[in-house]
Coordinates of C-alpha atoms in Angstrom, one line a residue:
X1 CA 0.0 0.0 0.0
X2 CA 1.3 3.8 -0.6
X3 CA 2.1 5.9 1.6
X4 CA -0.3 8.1 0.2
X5 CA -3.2 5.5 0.4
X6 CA -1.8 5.3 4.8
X7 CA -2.0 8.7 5.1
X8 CA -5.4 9.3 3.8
X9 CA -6.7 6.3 5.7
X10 CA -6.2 7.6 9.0
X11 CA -5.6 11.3 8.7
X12 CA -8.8 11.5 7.3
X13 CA -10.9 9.9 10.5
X14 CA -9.0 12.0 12.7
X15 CA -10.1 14.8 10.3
X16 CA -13.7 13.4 11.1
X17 CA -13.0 14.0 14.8
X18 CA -11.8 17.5 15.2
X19 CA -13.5 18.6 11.7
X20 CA -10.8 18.4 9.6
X21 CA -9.0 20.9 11.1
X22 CA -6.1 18.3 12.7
X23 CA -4.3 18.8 10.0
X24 CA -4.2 22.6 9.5
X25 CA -2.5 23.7 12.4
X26 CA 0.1 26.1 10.9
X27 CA 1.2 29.7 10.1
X28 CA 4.0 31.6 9.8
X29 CA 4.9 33.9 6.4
X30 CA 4.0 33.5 4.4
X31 CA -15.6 23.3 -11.7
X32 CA -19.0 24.8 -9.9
X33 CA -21.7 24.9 -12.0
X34 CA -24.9 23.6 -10.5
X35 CA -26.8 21.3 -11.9
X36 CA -30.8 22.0 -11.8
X37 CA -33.0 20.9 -9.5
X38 CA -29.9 19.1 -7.7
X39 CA -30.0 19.7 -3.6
X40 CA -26.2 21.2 -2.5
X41 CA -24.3 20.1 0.7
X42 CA -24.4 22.4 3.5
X43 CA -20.9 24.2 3.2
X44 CA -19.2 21.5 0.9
X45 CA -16.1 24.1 0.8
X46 CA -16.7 25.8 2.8
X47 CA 6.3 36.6 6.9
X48 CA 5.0 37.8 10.1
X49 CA 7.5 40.2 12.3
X50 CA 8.5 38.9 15.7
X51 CA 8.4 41.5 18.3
X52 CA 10.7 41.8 21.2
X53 CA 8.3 40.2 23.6
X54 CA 8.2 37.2 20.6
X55 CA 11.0 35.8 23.1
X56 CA 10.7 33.4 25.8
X57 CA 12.6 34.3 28.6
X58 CA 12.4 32.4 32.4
X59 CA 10.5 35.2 34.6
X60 CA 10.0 35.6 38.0
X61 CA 5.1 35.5 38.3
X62 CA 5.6 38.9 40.2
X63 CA 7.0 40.7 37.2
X64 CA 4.0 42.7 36.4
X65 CA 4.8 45.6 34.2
X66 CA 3.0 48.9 34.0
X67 CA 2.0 49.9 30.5
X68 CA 0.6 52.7 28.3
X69 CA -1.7 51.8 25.8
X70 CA -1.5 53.9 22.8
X71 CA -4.5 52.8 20.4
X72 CA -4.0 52.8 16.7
X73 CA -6.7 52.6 13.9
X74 CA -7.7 49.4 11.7
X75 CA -10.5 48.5 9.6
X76 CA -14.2 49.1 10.4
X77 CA -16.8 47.3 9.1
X78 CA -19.0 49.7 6.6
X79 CA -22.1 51.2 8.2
X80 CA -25.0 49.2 6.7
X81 CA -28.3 49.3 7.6
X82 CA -29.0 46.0 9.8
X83 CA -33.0 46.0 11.5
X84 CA -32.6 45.0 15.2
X85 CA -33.7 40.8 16.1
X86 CA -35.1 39.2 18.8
X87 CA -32.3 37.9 21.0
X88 CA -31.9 34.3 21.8
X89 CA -31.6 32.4 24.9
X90 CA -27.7 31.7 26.1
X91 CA -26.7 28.7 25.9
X92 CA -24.3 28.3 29.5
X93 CA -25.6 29.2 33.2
X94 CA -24.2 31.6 35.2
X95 CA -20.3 31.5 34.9
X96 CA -18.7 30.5 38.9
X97 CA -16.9 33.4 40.2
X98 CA -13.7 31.8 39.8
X99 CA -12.2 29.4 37.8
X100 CA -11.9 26.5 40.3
X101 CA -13.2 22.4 40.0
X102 CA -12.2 22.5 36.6
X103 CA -11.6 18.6 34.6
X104 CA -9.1 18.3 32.5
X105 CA -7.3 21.6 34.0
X106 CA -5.7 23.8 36.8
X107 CA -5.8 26.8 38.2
X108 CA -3.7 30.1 37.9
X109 CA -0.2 29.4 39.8
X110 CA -0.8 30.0 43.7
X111 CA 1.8 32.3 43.4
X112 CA 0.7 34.8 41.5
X113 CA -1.8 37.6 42.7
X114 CA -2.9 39.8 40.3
X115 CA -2.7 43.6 41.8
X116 CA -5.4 45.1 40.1
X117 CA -8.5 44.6 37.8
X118 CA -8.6 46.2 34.4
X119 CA -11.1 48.8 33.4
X120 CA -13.6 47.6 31.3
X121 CA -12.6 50.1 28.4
X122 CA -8.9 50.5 28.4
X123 CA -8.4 54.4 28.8
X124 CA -5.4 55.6 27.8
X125 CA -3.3 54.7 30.9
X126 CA -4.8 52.0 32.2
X127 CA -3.6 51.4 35.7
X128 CA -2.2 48.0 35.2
X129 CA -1.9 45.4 32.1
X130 CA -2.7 42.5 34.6
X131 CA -6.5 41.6 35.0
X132 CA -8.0 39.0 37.2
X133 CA -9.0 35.5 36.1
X134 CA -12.3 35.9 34.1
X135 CA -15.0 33.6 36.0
X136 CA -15.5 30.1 34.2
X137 CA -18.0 29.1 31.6
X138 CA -20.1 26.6 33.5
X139 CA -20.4 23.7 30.4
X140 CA -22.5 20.8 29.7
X141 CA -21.2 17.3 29.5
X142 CA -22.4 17.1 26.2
X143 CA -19.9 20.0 25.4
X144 CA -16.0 19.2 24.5
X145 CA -13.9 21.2 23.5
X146 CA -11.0 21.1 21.4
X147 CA -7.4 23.1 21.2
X148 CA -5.9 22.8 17.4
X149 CA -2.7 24.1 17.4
X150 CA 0.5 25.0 14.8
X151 CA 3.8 26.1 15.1
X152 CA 5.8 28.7 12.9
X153 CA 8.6 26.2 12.8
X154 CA 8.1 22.4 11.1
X155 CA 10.4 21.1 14.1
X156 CA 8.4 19.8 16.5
X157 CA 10.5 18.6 19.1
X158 CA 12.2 22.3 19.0
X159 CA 12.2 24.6 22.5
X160 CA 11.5 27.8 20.6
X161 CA 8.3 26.7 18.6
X162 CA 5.4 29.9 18.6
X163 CA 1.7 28.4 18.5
X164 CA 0.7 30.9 16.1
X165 CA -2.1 29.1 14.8
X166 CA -4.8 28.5 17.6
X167 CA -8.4 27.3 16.5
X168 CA -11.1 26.4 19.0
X169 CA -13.4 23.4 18.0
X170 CA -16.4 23.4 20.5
X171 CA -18.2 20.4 20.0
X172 CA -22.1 19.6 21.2
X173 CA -22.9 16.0 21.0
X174 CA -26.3 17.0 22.2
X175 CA -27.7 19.0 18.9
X176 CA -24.7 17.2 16.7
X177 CA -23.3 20.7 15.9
X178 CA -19.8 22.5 16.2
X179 CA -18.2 25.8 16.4
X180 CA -15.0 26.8 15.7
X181 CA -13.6 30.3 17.1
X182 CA -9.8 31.6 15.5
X183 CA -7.7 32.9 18.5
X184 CA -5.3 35.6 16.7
X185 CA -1.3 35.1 17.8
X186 CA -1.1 38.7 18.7
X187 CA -4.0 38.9 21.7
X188 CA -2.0 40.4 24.7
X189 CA -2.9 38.6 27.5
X190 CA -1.6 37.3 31.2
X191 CA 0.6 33.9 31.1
X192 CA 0.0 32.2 34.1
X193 CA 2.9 32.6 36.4
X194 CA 5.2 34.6 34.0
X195 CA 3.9 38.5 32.4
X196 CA 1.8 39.8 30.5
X197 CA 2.8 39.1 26.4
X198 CA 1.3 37.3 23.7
X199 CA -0.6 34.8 23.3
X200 CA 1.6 32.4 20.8
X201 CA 4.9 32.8 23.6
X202 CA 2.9 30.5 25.8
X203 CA 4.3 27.7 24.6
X204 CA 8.2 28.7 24.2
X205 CA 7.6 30.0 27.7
X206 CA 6.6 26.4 29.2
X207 CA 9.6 25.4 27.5
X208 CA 11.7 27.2 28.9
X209 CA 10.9 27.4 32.4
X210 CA 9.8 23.6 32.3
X211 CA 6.1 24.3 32.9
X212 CA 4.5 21.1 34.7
X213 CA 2.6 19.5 32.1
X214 CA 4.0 21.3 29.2
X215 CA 3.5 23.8 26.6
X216 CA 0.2 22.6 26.0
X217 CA -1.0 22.4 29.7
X218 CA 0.3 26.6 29.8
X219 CA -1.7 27.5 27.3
X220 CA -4.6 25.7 28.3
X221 CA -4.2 27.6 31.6
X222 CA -3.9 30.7 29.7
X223 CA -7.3 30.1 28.0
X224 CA -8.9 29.5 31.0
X225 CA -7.4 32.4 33.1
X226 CA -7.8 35.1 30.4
X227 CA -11.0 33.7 28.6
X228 CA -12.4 31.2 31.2
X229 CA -12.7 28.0 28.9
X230 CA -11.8 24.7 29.8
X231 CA -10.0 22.8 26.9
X232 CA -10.3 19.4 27.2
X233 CA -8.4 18.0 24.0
X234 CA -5.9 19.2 21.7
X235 CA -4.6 18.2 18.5
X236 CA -1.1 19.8 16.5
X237 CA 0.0 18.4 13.0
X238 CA 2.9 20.7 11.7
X239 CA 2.5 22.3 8.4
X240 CA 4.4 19.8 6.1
X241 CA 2.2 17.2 7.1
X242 CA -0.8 19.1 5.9
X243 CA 0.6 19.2 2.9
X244 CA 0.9 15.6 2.7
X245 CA -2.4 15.6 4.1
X246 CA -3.9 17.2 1.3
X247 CA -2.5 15.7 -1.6
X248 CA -3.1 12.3 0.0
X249 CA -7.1 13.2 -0.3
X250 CA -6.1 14.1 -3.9
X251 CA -6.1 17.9 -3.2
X252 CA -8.8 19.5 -1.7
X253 CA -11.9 22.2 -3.7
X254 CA -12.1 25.7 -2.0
X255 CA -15.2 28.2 -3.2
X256 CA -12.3 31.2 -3.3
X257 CA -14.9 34.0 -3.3
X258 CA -12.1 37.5 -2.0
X259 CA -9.1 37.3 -4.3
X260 CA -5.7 36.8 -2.5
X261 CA -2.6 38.3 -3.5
X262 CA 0.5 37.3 -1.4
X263 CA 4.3 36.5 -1.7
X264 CA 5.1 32.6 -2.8
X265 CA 7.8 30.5 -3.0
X266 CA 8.1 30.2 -7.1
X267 CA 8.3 26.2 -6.4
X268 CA 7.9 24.3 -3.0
X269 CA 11.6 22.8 -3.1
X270 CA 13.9 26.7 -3.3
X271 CA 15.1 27.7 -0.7
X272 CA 12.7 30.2 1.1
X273 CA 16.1 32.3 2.5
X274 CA 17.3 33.6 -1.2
X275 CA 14.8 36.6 -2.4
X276 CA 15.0 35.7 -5.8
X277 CA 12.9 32.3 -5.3
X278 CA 9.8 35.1 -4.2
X279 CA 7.4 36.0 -6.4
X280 CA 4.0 37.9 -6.3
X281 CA 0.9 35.0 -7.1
X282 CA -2.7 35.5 -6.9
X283 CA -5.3 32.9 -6.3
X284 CA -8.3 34.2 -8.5
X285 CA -11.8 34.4 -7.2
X286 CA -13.8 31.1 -8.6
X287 CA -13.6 27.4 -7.8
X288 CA -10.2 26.1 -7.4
X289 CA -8.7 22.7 -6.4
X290 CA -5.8 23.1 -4.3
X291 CA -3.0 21.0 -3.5
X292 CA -1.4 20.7 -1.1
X293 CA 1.3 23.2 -1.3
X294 CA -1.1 25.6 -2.5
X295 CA -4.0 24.7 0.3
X296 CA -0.8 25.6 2.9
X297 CA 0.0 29.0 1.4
X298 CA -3.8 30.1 1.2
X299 CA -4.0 29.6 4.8
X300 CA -0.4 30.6 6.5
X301 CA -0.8 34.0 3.9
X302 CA -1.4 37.2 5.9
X303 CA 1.1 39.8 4.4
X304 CA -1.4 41.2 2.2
X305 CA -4.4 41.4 4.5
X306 CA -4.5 39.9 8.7
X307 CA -4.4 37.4 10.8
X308 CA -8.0 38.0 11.4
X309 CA -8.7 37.1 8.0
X310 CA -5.7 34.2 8.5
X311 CA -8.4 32.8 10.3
X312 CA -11.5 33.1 8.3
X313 CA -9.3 31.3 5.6
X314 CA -8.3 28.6 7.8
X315 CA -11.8 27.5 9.0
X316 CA -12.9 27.7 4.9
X317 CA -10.3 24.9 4.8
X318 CA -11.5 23.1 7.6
X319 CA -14.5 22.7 6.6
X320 CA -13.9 21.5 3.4
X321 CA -11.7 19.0 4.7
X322 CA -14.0 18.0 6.6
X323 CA -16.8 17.4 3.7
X324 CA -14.3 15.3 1.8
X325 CA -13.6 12.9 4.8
X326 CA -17.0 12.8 5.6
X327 CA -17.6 12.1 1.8
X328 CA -15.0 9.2 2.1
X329 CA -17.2 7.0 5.0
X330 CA -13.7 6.0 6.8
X331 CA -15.3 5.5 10.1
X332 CA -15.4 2.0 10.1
X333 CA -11.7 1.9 9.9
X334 CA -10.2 3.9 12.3
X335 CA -9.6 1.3 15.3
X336 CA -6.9 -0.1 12.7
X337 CA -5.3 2.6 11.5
X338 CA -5.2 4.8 15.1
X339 CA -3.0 1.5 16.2
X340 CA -1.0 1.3 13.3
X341 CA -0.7 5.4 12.7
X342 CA -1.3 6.8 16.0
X343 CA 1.9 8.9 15.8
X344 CA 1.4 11.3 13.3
X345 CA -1.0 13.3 15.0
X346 CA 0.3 14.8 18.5
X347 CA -2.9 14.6 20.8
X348 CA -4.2 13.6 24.1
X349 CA -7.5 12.5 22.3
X350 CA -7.2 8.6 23.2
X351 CA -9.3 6.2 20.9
X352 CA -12.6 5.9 23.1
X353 CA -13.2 9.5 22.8
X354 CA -11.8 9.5 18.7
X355 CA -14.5 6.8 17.8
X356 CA -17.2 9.0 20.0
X357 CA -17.2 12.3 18.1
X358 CA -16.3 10.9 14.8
X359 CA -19.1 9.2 14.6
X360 CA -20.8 12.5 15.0
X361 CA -19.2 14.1 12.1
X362 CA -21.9 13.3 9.2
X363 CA -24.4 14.5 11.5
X364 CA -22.3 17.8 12.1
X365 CA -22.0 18.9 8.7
X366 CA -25.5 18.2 7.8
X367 CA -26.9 20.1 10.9
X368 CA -24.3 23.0 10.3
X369 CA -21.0 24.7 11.8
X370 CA -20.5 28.1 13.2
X371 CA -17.7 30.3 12.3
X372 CA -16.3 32.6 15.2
X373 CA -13.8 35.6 14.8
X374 CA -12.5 37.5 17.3
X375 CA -13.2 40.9 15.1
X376 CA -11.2 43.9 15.1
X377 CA -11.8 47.3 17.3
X378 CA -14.7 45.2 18.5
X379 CA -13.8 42.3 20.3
X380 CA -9.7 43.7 20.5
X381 CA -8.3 46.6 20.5
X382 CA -5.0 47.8 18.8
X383 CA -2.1 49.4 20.4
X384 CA 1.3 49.2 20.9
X385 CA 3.4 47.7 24.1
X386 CA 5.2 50.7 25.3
X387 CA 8.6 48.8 26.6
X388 CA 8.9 46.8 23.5
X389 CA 7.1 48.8 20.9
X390 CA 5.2 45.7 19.8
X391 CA 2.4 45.4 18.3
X392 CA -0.6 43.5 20.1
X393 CA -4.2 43.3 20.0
X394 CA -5.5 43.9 23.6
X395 CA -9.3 42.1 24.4
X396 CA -11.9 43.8 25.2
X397 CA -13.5 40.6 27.7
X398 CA -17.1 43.2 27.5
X399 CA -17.6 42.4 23.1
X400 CA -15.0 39.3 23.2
X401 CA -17.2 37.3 25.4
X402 CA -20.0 36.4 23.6
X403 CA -18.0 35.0 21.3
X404 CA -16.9 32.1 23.5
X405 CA -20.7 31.7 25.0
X406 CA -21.5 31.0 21.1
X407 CA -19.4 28.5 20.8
X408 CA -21.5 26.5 23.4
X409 CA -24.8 27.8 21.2
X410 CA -25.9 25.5 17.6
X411 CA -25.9 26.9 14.8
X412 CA -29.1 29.6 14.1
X413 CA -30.1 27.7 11.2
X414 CA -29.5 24.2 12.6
X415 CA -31.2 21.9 10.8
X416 CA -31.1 19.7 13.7
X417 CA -34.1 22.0 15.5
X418 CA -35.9 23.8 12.9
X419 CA -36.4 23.2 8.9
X420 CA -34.4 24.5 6.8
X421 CA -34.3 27.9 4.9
X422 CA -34.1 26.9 1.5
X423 CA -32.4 29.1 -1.2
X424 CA -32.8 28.5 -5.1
X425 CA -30.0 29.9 -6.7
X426 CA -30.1 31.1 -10.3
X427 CA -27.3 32.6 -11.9
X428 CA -28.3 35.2 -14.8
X429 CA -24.3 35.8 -15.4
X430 CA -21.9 34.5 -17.7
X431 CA -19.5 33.5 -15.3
X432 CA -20.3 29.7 -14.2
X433 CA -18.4 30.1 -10.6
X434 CA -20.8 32.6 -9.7
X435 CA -23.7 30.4 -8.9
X436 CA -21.6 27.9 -7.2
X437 CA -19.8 31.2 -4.8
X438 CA -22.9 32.3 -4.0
X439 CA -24.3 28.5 -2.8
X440 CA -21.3 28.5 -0.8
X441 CA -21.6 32.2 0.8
X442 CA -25.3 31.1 1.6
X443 CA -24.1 27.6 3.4
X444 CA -21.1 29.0 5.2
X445 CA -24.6 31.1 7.5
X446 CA -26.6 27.8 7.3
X447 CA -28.5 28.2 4.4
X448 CA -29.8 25.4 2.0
X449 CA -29.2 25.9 -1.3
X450 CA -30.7 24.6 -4.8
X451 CA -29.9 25.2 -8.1
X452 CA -32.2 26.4 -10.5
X453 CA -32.5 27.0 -14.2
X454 CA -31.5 30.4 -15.7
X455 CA -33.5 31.7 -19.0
X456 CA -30.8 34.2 -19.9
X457 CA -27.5 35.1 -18.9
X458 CA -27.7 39.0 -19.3
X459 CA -29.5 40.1 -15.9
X460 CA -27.6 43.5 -14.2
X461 CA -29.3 43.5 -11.4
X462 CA -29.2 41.2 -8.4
X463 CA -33.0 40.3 -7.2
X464 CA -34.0 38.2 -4.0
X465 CA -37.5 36.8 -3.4
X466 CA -39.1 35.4 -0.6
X467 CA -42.4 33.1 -1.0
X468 CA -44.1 33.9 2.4
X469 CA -47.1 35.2 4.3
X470 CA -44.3 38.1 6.1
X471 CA -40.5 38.5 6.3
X472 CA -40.8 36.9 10.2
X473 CA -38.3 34.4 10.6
X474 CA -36.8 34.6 7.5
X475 CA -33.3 35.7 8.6
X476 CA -34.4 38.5 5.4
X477 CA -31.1 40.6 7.3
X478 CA -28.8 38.0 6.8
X479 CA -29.8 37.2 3.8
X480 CA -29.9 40.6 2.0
X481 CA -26.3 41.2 3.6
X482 CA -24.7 38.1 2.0
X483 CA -25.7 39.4 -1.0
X484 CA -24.9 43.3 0.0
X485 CA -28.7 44.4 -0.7
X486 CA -31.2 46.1 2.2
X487 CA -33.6 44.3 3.6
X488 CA -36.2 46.3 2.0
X489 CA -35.1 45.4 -1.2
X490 CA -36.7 41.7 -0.9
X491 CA -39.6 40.7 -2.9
X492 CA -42.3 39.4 -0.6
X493 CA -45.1 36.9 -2.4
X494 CA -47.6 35.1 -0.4
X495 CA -49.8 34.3 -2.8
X496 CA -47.4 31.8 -5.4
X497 CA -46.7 28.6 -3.5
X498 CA -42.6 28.0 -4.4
X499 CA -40.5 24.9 -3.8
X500 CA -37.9 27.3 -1.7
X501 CA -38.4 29.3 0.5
X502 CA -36.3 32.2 -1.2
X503 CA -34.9 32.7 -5.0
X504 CA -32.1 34.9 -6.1
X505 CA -31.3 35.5 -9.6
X506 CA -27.4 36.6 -9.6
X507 CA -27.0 39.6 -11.8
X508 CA -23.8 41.1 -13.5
X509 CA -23.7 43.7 -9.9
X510 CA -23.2 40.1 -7.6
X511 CA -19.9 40.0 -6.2
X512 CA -19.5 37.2 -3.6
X513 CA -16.7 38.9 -1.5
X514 CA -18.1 39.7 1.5
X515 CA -16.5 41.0 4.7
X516 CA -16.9 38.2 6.9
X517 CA -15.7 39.2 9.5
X518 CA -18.4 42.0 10.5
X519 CA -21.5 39.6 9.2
X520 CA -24.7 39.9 11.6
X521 CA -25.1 37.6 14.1
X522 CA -28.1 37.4 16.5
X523 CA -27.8 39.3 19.7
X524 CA -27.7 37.2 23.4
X525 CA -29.3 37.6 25.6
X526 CA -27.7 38.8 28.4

């Protein structure tokens, strides 16, 4: 058998497990036309600078420095016109007022005391940089969560290894849905037992000062202290293997619908030290099938845009990993091949607990998964460390927290609780990919999608319709923003019965790039 043929058979259940994301734990620098009538698969695609306080140094926990923040600028979302929704229940009890009785994790080092709390709006000299432990999300049993993690060098075993890629999968065996919430390298946050720094040092800090229980264990403890999650699993596959990953499932197909332009190596094998090997490439907007040299590129790539989006990217590839495994029905296989290929994953997931959530993976991509981002001057603010003149993103725990209580919460549109909202999809254009980008923007929210028959190919305008008595509990403001319309701008008809529940004919204005990263989401409750 090829080593090909091994790696897909048990990558790909472990894929299953921790939707497919095992495999893309990494960072550092770095055809579609539907067929009518045919029902689509919910979301089947679906260099950095190292600062000064990048290095890991042994500290004494009572360092605590005092800091100015200095905000700076970044994106904004554009001002649209979004109508205000009826919250939704939360999906967690009252967190306890500490972070104690924990599984699967301790607490903050006994001796550290922090010496102050932080304001809730950083002002601009906030009295210290140290805050308190936030109090603990009380979880379900049904609830486990998983730590996916990647290093910015493929060396494994070495001391100085930065997590820079950090992906929570939140998994509900409950509903049979999952979220996944991208952690970016640069949050600023309190290291148990050592300073205040980023986020991705964790790791070469544990390794330095010999951290009981490891690099993981610290920045486990650092999740808990700073965001108060217990992580029960973790998984870390370095970036070469994801390559191998991918071409071993014979590449993988990506709905590319924002154009990326970014530095690349001019072939995989030059040496990535000599300038000359760069070159400026561009992966198009369309339907692309990526290797897997290409696959690791699209999602390590953050020159040319952020780590925020770094993350958006990365999930895209998740889940479309994740599809194809599913597609591939390797359950059945995996006591065998965990045995025999149990090394090529680094994880604490033991086979019991493997067998247990894969098994919940086809059931998981049919009742959906929710995509998380911690979003800028929203959930983190920007500034720069005055000692080191680095450049951090400092959370905001006020906006940043209902991002972790969603992870706990399914999917809006899961299917699992409610019918679907179905979608015909009819693309008036020219170009073929953009019926197939717009199926995918729609299942990426939760949205079922159809195909349907175009009579011409020359419409200008994009037009949405909705076959209904009234617009209530249509998600008509998520809708009209995937496709950058108002609200107002949907056709209601209650008097034509129709197959779906809504129809949109693309015209030549439909562009599928959307800002993710600001989409609407339904407010909590709080």
């Amino acid at each position: 058998m090829s080593v090909s043929s091994h790696l897909r058979r048990f990558i790909l259940p472990l894929l299953l497990v921790v939707l497919g994301a095992a495999a893309v734990t990494f960072s550092g620098r770095g055809s579609g036309r539907l067929s009518a009538g045919r029902p689509l698969a919910a979301a089947p695609l679906a260099a950095p600078t190292i600062g000064p306080s990048d290095t890991a140094t042994p500290s004494t926990p009572t360092h605590t420095p005092t800091i100015t923040q200095t905000p700076s600028p970044g994106p904004s979302p554009t001002p649209s016109t979004t109508p205000s929704r009826t919250p939704i229940p939360t999906a967690t009890d009252t967190p306890s007022a500490t972070p104690t009785g924990v599984p699967l994790t301790v607490e903050p080092p006994a001796n550290f005391v922090p010496t102050a709390k932080p304001s809730a709006s950083p002002s601009a000299t906030p009295p210290t940089a140290v805050p308190t432990p936030v109090a603990t999300f009380e979880l379900e049993e049904t609830i486990t969560n998983i730590l996916l993690l990647g290093s910015d060098q493929p060396d494994p075993n070495s001391r100085l290894n930065r997590t820079d890629t950090m992906i929570i999968v939140s998994i509900n065996s409950q509903t049979k849905t999952a979220a996944m919430l991208s952690l970016p390298r640069d949050l600023f946050v309190y290291i148990p037992g050592w300073t205040m720094n980023r986020l991705n040092t964790a790791g070469p800090h544990a390794a330095a000062v010999v951290y009981p229980g490891g690099d993981v264990r610290l920045l486990k403890d650092t999740i808990l202290y700073n965001f108060g999650l217990t992580i029960h699993y973790y998984a870390r596959v370095d970036f070469s293997g994801f390559k191998q990953v991918v071409d071993a499932m014979g590449g993988v197909e990506l709905a590319v619908s924002c154009p990326l332009t970014d530095w690349r190596l001019k072939s995989p094998e030059l040496d990535p030290a000599v300038e000359e090997n760069w070159e400026q490439f561009t992966l198009t907007q369309g339907i692309h099938h990526l290797d897997g040299d290409l696959a690791l590129w699209y999602a390590r790539s953050r020159l040319s845009t952020s780590d925020f989006d770094r993350g958006r990217r990365q999930q895209q590839l998740l889940r479309a990993m994740l599809n194809q495994g599913v597609d591939l029905n390797l359950l059945p296989q995996i006591p065998t091949l965990w045995e025999t290929y149990r090394d090529s994953v680094e994880t604490d997931l033991d086979i019991g607990r493997i067998l247990q959530l894969a098994s919940l993976a086809p059931a998981v991509r049919g009742n959906g998964v929710q995509n998380l981002y911690v979003v800028p001057n929203k959930d983190v603010i920007s500034w720069t460390v005055p000692e080191t003149n680095a450049a951090v993103q400092l959370p905001v725990w006020e906006e940043l927290r209902d991002n972790f209580q969603r992870l706990f919460l399914p999917p809006a549109l899961n299917r699992a609780t409610r019918p679907p909202l179905v979608v015909e999809v009819i693309n008036g254009t020219t170009n073929p990919d953009l019926g197939r980008l717009a199926a995918e923007n729609l299942a990426w929210h939760g949205f079922a999608t159809v195909d349907g028959p175009a009579d011409r190919q020359d419409y200008t305008t994009t037009t949405i319709t909705y076959y209904g008595s009234s617009l209530k509990g249509s998600y008509d403001w998520l809708i009209s923003w995937i496709f950058n319309q108002r609200p107002e701008q949907i056709d209601l008809i209650s008097d034509a019965p129709h197959e779906s529940n809504y129809r949109v004919v693309l015209g030549a204005d439909y562009n599928p790039c959307r800002p993710e990263l600001f989409a609407p989401q339904i407010t909590l409750e709080p």
